GROMACS .gro file of C-alpha atoms in nm:
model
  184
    1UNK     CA    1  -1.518   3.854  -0.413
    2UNK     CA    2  -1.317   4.014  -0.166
    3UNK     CA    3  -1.426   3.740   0.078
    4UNK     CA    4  -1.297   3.450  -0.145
    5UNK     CA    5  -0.993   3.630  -0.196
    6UNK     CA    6  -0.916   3.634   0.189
    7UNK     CA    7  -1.002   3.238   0.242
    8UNK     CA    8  -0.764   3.183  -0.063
    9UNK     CA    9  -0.451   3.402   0.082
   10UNK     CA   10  -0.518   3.223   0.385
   11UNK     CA   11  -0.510   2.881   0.256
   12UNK     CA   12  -0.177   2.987   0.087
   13UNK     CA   13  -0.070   3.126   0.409
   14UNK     CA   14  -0.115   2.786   0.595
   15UNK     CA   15   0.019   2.581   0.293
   16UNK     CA   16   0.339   2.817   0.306
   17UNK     CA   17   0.360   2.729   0.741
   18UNK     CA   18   0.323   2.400   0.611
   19UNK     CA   19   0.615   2.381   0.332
   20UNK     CA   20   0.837   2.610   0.608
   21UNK     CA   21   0.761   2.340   0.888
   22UNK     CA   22   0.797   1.977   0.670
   23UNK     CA   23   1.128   2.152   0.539
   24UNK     CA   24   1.268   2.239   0.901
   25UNK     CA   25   1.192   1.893   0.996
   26UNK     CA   26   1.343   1.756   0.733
   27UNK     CA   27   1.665   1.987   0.752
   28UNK     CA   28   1.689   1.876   1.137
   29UNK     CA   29   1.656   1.509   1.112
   30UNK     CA   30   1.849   1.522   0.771
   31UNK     CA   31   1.587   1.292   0.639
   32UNK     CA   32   1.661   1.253   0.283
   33UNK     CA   33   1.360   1.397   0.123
   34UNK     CA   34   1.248   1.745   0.170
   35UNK     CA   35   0.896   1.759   0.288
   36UNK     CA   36   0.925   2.114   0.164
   37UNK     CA   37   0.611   2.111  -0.057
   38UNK     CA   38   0.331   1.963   0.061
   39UNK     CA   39   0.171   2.317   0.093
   40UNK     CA   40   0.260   2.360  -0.243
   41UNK     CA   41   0.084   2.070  -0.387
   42UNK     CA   42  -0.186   2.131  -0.171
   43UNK     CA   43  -0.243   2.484  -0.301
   44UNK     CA   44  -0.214   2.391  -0.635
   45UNK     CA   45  -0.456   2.117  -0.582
   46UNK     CA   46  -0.731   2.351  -0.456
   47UNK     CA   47  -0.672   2.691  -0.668
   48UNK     CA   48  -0.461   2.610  -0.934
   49UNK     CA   49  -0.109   2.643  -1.066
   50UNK     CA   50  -0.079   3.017  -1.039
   51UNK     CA   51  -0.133   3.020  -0.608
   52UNK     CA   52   0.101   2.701  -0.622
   53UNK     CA   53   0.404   2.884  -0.796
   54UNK     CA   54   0.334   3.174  -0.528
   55UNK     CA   55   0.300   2.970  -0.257
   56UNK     CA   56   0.584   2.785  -0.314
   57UNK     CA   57   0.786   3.081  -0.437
   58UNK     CA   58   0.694   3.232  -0.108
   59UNK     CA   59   0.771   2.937   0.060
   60UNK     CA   60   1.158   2.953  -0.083
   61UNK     CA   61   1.196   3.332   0.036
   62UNK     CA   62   1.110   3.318   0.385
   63UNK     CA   63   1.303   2.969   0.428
   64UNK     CA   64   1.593   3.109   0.287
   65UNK     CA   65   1.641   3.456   0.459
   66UNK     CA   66   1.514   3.319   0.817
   67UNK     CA   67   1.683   2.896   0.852
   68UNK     CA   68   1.803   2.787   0.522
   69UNK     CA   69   2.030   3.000   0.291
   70UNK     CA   70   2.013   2.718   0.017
   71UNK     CA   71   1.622   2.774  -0.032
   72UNK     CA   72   1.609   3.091  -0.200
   73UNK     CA   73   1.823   2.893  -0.478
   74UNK     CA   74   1.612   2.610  -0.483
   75UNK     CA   75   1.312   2.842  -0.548
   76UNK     CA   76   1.242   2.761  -0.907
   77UNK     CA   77   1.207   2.400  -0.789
   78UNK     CA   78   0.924   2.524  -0.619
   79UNK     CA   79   0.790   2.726  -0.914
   80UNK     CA   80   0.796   2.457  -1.130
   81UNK     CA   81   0.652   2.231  -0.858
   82UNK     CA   82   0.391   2.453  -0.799
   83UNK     CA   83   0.276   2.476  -1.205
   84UNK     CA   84   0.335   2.113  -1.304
   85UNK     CA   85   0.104   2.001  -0.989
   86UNK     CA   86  -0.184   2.242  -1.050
   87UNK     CA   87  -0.150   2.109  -1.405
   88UNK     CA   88  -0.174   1.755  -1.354
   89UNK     CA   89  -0.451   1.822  -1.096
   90UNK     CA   90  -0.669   2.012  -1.345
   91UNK     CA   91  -0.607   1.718  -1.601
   92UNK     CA   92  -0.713   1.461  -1.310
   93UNK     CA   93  -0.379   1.323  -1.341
   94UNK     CA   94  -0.297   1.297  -0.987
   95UNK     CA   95  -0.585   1.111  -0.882
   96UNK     CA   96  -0.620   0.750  -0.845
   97UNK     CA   97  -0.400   0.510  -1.053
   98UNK     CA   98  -0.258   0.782  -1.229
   99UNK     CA   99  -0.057   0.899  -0.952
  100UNK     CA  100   0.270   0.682  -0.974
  101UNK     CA  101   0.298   0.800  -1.324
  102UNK     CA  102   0.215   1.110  -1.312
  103UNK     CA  103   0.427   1.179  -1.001
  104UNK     CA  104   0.710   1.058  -1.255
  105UNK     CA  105   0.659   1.367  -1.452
  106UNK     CA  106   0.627   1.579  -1.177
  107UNK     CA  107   0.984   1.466  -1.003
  108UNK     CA  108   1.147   1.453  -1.298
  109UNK     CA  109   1.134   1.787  -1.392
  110UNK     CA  110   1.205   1.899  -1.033
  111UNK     CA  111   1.440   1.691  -1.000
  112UNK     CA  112   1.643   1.794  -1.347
  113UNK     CA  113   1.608   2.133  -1.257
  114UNK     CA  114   1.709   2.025  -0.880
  115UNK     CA  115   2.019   1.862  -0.956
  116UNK     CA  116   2.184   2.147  -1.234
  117UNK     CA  117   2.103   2.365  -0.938
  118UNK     CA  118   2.286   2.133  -0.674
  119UNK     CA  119   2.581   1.994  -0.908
  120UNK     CA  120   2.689   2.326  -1.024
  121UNK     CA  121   2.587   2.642  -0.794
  122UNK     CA  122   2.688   2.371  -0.478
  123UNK     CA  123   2.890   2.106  -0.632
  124UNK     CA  124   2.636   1.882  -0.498
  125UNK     CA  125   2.647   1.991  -0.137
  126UNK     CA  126   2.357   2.122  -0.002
  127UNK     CA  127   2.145   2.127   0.350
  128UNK     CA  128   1.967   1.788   0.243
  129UNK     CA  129   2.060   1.487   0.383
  130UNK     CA  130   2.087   1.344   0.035
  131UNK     CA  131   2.427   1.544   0.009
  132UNK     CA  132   2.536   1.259   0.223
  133UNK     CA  133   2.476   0.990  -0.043
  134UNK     CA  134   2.558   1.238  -0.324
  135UNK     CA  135   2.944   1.236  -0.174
  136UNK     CA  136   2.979   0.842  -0.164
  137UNK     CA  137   2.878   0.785  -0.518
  138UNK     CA  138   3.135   1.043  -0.627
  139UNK     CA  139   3.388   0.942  -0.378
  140UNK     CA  140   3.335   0.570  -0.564
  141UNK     CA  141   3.387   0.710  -0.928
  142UNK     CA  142   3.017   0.851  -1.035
  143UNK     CA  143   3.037   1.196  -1.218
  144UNK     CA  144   2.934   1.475  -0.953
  145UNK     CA  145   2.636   1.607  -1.196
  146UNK     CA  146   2.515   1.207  -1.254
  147UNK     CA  147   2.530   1.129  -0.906
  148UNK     CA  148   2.334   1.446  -0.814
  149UNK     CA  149   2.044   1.365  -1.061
  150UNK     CA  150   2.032   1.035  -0.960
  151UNK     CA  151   2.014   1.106  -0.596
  152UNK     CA  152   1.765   1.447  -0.678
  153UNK     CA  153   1.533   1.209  -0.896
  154UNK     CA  154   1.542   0.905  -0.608
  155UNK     CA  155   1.452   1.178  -0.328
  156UNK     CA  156   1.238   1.390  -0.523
  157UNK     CA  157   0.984   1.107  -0.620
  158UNK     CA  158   0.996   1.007  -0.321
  159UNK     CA  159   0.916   1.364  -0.164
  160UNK     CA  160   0.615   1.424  -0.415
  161UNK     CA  161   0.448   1.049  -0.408
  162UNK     CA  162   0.447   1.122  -0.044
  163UNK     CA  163   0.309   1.524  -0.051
  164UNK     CA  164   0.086   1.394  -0.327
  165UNK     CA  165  -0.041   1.107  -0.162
  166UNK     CA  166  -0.083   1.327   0.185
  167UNK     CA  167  -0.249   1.614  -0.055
  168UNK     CA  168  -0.489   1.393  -0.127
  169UNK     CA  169  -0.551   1.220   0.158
  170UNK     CA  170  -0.661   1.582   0.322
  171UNK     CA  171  -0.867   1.644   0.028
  172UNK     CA  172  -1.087   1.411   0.085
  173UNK     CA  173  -1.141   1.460   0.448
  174UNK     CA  174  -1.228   1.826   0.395
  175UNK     CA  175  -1.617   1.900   0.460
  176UNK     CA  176  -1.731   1.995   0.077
  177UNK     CA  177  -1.811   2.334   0.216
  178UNK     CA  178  -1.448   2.431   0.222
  179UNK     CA  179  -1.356   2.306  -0.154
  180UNK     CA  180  -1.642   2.507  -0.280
  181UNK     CA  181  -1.570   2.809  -0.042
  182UNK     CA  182  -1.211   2.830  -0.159
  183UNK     CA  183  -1.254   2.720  -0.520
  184UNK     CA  184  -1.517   2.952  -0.585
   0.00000   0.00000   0.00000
């Protein structure tokens, strides 16, 4: 027991590296998507909803106090990120064809919750390079909160069809040792 317990914190420490690092390299290049929760999806993927909301809760907190103040209030993005995906991944729903659809879901509700958080805590300026594209369509007459959902919704399905499809891409090149080792 205690044994599985360690290989799971582990995994969840690596998958929080991994968030931390796609999220720096994303804030750097001011790529607009996030890359911020791959680790997240991949943790949910493996163990479940509960170790993705942690993982990606965790993920927020040490972002935010050591490169990127706006994290910590972008951290129920990553909750709900982290319980929607272990969700869908349970339910198979983020496996083969599903995927585009289901990543629909997935971004949506990130992305709602994304953009209230954006339009009215940061009047839709944040550390993402989508703040960029966010400031034209106001500047040409879209409502701030509209043009923040739009933009959140664009770069968020983005973001997870990529972490999904990389998520599962990994997966399947892990020995079947491993999945069985961490799951149990």
């Amino acid at each position: 027991m205690k044994k599985n317990l360690t290989q799971k914190l582990t995994l969840m420490g690596v998958c929080v590296a991994l968030n931390i690092l796609g999220a720096f390299i994303a804030l750097i290049l001011r790529l607009p998507i996030l890359l911020d929760s791959i680790g997240t999806i991949m943790v949910s993927a493996l163990l479940g909803p509960v170790y993705g909301v942690i993982t990606g809760l965790s993920s927020s907190i040490i972002s935010g106090v050591t490169y990127d103040i706006y994290s910590l209030y972008f951290a129920p993005v990553q909750i709900i990120v982290g319980l929607i995906a272990g969700v869908l991944y349970k339910r198979d729903m983020l496996k083969g064809r599903k995927v585009l659809v289901s990543v629909i879901l997935l971004s949506s509700m990130s992305a709602l919750l994304g953009a209230i958080i954006a339009a009215y805590v940061f009047d839709g300026v944040t550390s993402s390079g989508s703040s960029y594209i966010v400031q034209i369509l106001s500047a040409i007459g879209v409502s701030k909160v509209a043009s923040v959902f739009i933009i959140q919704f664009i770069m968020d399905y983005a973001d997870r069809l990529i972490s999904v499809l990389l998520v599962n891409s990994a997966i399947k090149k892990l020995p079947l040792f491993i999945k069985e080792r961490v799951n149990g």
